Coordinates of C-alpha atoms and ligand atoms in Angstrom, one line a residue:
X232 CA 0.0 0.0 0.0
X233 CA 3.2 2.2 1.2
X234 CA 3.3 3.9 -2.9
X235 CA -0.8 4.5 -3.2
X236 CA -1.8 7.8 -2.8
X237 CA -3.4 9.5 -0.1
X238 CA -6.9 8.7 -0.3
X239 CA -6.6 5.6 -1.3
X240 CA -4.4 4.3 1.8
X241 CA -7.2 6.1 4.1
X242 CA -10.2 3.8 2.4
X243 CA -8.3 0.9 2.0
X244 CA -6.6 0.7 5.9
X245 CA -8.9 -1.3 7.6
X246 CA -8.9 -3.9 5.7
X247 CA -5.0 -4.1 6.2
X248 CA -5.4 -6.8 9.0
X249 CA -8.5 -9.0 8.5
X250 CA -11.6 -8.0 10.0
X251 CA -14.9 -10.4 10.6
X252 CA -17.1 -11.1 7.9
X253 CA -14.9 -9.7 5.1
X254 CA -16.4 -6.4 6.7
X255 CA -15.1 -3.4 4.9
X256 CA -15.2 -1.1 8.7
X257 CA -13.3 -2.2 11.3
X258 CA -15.8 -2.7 14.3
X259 CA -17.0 -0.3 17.3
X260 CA -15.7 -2.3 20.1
X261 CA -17.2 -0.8 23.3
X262 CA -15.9 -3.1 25.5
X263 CA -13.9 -1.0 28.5
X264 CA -12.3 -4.4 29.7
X265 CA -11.0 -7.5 28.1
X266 CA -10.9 -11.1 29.3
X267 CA -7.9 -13.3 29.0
X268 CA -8.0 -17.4 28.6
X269 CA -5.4 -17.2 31.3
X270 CA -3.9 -14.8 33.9
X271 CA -0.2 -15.2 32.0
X272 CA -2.0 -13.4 29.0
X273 CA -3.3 -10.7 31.4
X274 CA 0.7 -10.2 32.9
X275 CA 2.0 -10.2 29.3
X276 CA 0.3 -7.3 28.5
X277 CA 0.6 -5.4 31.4
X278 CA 4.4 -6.2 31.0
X279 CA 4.1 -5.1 27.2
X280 CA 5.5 -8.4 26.5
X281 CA 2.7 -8.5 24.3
X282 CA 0.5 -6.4 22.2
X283 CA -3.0 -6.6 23.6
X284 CA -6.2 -5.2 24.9
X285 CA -6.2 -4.7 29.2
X286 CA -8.8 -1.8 29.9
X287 CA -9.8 1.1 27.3
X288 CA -8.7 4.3 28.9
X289 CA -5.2 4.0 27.1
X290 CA -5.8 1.3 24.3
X291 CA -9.1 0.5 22.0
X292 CA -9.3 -1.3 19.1
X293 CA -11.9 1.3 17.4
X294 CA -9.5 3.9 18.5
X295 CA -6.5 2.1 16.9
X296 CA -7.9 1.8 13.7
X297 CA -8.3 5.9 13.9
X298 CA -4.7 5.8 15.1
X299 CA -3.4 3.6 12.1
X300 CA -5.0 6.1 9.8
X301 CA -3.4 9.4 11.1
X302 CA -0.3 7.7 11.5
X303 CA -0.2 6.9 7.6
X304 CA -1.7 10.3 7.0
X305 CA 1.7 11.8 8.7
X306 CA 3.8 9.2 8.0
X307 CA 4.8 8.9 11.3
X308 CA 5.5 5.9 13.5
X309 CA 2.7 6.3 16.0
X310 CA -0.1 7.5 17.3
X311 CA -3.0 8.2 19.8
X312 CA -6.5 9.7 19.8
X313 CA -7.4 11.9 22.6
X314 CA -11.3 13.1 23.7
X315 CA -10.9 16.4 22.2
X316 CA -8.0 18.6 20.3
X317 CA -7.2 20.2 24.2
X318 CA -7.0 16.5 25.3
X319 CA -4.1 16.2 23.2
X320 CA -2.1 19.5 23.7
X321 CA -2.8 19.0 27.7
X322 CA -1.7 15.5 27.6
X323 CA 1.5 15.5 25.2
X324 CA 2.6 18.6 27.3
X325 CA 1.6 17.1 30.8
X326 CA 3.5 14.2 29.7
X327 CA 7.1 15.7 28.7
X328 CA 7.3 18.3 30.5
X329 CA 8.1 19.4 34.4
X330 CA 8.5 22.1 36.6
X331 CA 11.9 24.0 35.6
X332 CA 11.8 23.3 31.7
X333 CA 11.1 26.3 29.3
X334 CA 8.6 25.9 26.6
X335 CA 8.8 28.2 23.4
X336 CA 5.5 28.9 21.9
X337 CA 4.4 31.2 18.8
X338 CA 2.0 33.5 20.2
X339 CA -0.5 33.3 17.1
X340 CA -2.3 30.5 18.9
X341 CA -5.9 29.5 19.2
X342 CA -6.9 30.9 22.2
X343 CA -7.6 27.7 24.4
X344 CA -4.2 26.9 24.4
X345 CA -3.1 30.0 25.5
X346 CA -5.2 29.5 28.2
X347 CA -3.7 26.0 29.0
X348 CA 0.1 27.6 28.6
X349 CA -0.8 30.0 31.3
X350 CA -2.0 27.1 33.3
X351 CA 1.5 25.4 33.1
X352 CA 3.0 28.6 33.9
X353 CA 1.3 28.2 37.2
X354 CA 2.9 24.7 37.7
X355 CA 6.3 26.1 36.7
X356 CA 6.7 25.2 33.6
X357 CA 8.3 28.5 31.9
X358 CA 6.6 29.8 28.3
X359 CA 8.2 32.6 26.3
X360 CA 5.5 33.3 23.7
X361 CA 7.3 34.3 20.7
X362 CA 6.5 35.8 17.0
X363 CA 7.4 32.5 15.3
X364 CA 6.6 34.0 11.4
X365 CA 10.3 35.0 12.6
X366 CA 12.8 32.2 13.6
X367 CA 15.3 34.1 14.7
X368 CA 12.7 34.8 17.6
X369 CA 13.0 31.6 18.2
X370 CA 16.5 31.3 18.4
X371 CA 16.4 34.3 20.7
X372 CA 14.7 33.0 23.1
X373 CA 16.6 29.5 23.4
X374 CA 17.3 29.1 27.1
X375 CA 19.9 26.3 28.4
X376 CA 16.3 24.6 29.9
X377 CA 14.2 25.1 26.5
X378 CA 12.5 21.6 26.1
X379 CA 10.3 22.3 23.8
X380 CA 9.3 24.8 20.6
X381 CA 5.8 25.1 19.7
X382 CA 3.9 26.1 16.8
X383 CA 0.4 26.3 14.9
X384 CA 1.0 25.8 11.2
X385 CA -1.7 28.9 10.0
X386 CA -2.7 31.2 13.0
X387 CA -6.4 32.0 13.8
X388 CA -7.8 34.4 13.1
X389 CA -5.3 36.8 11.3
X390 CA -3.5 33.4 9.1
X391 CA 0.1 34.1 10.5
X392 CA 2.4 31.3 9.5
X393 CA 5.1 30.1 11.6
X394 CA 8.2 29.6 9.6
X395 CA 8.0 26.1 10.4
X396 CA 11.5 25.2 8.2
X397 CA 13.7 27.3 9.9
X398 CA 12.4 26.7 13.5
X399 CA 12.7 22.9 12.6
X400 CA 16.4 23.5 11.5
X401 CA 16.8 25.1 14.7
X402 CA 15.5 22.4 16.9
X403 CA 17.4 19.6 15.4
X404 CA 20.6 21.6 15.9
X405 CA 19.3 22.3 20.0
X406 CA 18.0 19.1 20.4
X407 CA 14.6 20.7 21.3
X408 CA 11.7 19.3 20.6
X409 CA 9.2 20.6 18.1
X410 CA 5.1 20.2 18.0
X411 CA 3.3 21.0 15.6
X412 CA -0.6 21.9 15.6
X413 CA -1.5 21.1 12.2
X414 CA -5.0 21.1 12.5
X415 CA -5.9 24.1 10.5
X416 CA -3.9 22.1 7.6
X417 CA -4.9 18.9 8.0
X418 CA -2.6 15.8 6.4
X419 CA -3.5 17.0 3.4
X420 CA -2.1 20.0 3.1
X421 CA 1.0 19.7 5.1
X422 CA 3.2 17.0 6.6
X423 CA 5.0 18.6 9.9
X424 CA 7.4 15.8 9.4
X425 CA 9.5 17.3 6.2
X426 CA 9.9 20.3 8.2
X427 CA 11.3 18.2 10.9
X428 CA 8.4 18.3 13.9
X429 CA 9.0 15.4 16.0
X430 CA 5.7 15.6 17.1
X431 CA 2.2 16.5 15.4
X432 CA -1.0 17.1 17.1
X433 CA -4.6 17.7 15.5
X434 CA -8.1 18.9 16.7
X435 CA -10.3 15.9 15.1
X436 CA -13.0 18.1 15.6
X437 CA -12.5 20.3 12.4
X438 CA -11.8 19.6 9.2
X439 CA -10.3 16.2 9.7
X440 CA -13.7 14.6 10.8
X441 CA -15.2 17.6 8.8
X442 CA -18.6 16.9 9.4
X443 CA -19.1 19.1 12.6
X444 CA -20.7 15.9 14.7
X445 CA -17.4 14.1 16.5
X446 CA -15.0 16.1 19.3
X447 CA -11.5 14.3 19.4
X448 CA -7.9 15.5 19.0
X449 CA -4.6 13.2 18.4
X450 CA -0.7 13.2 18.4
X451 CA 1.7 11.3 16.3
X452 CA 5.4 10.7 16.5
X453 CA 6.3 11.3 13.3
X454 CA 10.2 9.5 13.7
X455 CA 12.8 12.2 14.1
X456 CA 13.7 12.9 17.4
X457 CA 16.5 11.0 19.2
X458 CA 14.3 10.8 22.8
X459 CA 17.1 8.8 24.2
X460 CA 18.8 12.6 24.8
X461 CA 16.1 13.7 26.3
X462 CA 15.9 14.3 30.3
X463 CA 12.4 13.4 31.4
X464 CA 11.8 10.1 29.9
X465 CA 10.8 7.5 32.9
X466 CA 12.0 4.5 33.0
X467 CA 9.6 2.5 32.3
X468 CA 8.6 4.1 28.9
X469 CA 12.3 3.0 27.8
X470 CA 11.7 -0.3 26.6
X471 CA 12.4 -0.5 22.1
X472 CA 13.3 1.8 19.8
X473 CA 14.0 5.4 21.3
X474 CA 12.4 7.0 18.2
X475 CA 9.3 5.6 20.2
X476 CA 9.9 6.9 24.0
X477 CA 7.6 9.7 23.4
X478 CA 4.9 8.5 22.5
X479 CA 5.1 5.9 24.7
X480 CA 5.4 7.9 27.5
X481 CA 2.4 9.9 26.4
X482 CA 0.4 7.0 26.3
X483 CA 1.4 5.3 29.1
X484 CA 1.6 8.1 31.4
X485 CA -0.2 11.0 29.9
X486 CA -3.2 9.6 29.0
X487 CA -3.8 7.4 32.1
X488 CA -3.3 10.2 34.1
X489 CA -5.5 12.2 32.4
X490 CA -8.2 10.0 30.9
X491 CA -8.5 12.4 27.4
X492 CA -9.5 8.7 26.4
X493 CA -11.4 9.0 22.4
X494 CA -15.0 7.3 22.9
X495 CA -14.7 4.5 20.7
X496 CA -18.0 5.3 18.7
X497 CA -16.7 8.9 18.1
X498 CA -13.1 7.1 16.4
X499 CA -15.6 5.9 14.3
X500 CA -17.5 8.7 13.2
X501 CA -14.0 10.1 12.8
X502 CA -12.8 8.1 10.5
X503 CA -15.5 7.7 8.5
X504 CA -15.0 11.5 8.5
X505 CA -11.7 12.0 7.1
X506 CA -12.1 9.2 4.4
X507 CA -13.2 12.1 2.3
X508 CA -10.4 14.9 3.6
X509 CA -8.5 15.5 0.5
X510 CA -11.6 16.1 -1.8
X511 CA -13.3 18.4 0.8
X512 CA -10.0 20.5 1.4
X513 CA -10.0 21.2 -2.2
X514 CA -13.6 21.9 -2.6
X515 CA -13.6 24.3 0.6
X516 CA -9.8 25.8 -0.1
X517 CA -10.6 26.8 -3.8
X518 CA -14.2 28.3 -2.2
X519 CA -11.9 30.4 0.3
X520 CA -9.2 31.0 -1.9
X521 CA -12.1 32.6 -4.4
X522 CA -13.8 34.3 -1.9
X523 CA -10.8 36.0 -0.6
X524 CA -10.7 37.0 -4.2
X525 CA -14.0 38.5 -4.4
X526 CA -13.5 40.3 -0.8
X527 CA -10.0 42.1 -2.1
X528 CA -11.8 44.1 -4.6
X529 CA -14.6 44.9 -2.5
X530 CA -14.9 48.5 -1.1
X531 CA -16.3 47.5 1.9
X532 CA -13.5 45.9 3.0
X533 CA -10.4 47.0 4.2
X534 CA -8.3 43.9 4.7
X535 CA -8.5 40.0 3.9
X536 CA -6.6 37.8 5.9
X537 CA -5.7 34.7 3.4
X538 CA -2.5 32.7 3.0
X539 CA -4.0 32.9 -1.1
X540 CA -3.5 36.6 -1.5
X541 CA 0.0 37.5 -3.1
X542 CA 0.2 40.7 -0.1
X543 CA 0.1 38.0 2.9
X544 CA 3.5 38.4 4.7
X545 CA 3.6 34.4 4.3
X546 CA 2.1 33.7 0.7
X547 CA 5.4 32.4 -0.8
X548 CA 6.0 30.3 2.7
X549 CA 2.4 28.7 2.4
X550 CA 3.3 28.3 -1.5
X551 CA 6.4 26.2 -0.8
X552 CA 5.0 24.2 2.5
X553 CA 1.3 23.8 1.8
X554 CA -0.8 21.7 -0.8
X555 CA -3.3 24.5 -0.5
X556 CA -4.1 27.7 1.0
X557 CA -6.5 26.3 4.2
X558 CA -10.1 26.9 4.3
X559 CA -9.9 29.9 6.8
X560 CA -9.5 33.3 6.4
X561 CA -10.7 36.7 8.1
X562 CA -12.1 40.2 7.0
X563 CA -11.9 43.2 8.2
X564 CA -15.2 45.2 7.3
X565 CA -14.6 48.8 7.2
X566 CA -14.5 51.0 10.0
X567 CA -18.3 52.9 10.4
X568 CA -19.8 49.8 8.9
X569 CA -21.8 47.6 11.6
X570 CA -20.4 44.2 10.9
X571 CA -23.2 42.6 13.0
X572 CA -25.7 43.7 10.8
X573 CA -23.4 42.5 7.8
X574 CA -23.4 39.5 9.3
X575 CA -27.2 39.1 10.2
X576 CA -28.4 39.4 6.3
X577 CA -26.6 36.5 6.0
X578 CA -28.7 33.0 5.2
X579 CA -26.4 30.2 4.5
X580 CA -23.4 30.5 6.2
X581 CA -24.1 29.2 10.0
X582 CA -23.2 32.0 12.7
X583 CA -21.3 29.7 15.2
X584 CA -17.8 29.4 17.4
X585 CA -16.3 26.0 15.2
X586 CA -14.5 25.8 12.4
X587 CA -13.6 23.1 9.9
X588 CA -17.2 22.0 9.0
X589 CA -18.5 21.3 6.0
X590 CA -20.9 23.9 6.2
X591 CA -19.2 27.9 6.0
X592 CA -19.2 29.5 9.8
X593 CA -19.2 33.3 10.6
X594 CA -17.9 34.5 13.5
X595 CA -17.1 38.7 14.5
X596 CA -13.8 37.4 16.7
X597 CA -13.7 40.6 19.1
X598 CA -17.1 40.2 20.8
X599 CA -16.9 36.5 21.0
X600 CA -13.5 34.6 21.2
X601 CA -10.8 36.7 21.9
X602 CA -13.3 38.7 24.3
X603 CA -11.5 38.1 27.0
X604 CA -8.4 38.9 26.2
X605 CA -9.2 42.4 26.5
X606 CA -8.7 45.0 23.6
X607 CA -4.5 45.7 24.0
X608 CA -3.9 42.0 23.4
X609 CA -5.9 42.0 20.0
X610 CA -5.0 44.5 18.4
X611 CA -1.2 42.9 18.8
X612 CA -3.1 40.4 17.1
X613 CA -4.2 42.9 14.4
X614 CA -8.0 41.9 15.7
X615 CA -10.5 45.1 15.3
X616 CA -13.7 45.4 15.5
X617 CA -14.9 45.1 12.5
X618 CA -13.0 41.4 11.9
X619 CA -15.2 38.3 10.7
X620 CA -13.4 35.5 10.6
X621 CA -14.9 33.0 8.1
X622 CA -14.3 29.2 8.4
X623 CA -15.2 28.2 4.3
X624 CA -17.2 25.1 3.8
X625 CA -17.7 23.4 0.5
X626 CA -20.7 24.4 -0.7
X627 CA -21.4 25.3 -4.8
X628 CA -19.0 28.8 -4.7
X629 CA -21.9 30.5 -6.3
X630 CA -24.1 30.5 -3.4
X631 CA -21.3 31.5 -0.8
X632 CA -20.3 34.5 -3.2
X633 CA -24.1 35.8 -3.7
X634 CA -24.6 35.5 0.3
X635 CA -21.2 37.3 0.9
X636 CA -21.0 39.8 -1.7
X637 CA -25.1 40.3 -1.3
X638 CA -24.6 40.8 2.7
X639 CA -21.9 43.6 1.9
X640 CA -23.6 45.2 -0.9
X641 CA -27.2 45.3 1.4
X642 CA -25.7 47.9 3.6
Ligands
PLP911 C1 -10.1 23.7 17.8 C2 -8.7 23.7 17.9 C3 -8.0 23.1 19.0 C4 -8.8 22.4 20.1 O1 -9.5 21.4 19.6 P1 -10.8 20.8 20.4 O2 -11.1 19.5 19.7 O3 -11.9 21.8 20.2 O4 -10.5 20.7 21.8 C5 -6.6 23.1 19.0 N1 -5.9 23.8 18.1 C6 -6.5 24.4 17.1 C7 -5.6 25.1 16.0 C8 -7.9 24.4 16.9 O5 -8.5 25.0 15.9

């Protein structure tokens, strides 16, 4: 299977090991325990002698089949589903990092991970947030305890993007580690791993599952990091190949002291999900990518935030990185002009907090989720008043441009 392409793998991966009744799904086991024909079975597997099925907080069968997908989708060597997107960022970072370590993060970040950053910062975990467009920001903040370096891969609201290929240059020479959150690209667009992210983590609940009905989140080890160097590994998640130690670690301490455990209907919902991710990209990245288009050479507005417009400060890095342009973007309406009531002539598009559905979102960001940050903090984000951000589904172009353009002209 290793030289089929993309989508193929995903609708063809279950039936890699043989499932019953020539089924072409592999099952929803529900199970939260499994029995054993004798206690030496049980012992193997708590030992990791063997591969096997004990209790389903930290291993499912449903779930693996999800995790066997992702992990072909990166090209990684392993991974695990988490309960939601935060599941995973919590968990991964709960799991490698202590009290004393320094964490570099870009500070174009969806905002719920800011708020879990500060939360470490309470447990003493030190976080320089950092303007990682730049990577000699980066590199500037490099302490002799930096563990970690953290990015998004296209910022939300405003579509910053990190320069990924630089910052992973940099962490392979310090020895740091590098996460991605690639879940505004999806494994379609972009693989973290050719820019050298040791680990990748997603929000399931977007455009990967797509459909807007399934919460869930994963990380993958994607292969490159030597975790033999690195200081906080326990013991007992030393056992194999030390490309693995990670993930291990993360699985078998993070997520059983955590519980962020995937409901094993949800994996499934998941992956029938993301069967269909590369055409749905396409369909909703050429929608944005046209839109943005459309809103450029519209008077009533002043600015459009997409990685497709030839003035973004990172068009020629999303060219080089990115199979397409993502399926986000932003507007800013002009100043005088009540964006609510722009945004209330609207029919189609669905005024909601989520992105990454099928179906095209509106959201004003200031009044809603960046809120609470207060007004100094967005406009360092270049947030006004007057900015929409629009998560682009993939419904027929004509009908988004007529609701859009119609909404603006109204006024
Ligand atoms: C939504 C999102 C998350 C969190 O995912 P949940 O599944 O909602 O917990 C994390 N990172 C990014 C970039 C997101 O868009």
């Amino acid at each position: 299977m290793k030289n089929r392409g993309f989508t193929t793998r995903i609708l063809h991966s279950d039936r890699e090991q043989p499932i019953e009744y020539g089924s072409l799904h592999r099952p929803i086991h529900t199970s939260i325990a499994y029995g054993f024909e004798r206690v030496e079975g049980l012992a193997d597997v708590f030992q990791g002698k063997t591969p096997g099925f004990a209790y389903s907080r930290q291993v499912n069968p449903t779930c693996n089949a999800l995790e066997d997908k992702i992990t072909l989708m990166e090209e990684g060597v392993a991974s695990i589903v988490f309960s939601t997107g935060m599941a995973a960022i919590s968990t991964v970072m709960l799991s490698l990092l202590k009290a004393g370590d320094h964490l570099i993060s870009s500070r174009f970040l969806f905002g719920n991970t800011t708020s879990f950053l500060n939360t470490l910062e309470n447990f003493g975990i030190e976080v320089s947030f950092v303007d990682a467009t730049d990577a000699q920001a980066v590199a500037d903040a490099v302490q002799p305890n930096t563990r970690m370096v953290f990015t998004e891969t296209i910022g939300n609201p405003c579509t910053q993007i990190a320069d990924m290929a630089a910052i992973g240059r940099l962490c392979k020479d310090k020895g740091l580690v590098y996460l991605i959150d690639s879940t505004l690209t999806t494994p379609w667009l972009f693989r973290p791993k050719s820019v050298g992210a040791s680990l990748v983590v997603h929000s399931l609940s977007k455009a990967f599952g797509g459909h807007g009905d399934a919460l869930g989140g994963s990380v993958t080890e994607t292969g490159v990091f030597d975790w033999s160097a690195y200081p906080n590994i326990h013991e007992h998640c030393k056992s194999g190949d030390p490309v693995k130690w990670g993930i291990q670690q993360i699985r078998k301490k993070g997520l059983r002291d955590t519980g962020a455990t995937l409901s094993p209907q949800a994996a499934h919902t998941l992956a029938l999900g993301v069967e269909t991710l590369a055409l749905r990209m396409e369909r909703a990245c050429d929608n944005a990518a046209r839109l943005a288009k459309a809103f450029a050479e519209h008077p009533m507005i002043d600015h459009v935030f997409h990685p497709s417009m030839p003035d973004h400060p990172q068009h020629e890095r999303a060219r080089e990185l990115f199979r397409g342009f993502g399926s986000l973007m932003s507007i800013n309406i002009k100043s005088g002009v009540d964006c609510f009531e722009v945004i209330n002539r609207l029919k189609l598009p669905v005024i909601s907090t989520n992105l990454g559905d099928n179906r095209t979102l509106v959201i004003p960001v200031a009044q809603t989720i960046y809120h609470e940050m207060g007004a100094e903090a967005r406009k360092e984000l270049s947030i006004t008043d007057n900015t929409v951000r629009i998560s682009v589904g993939i419904e027929d172009f004509a009908d988004l441009h007529d609701e859009f353009i119609g909404a603006l002209n109204a006024g």
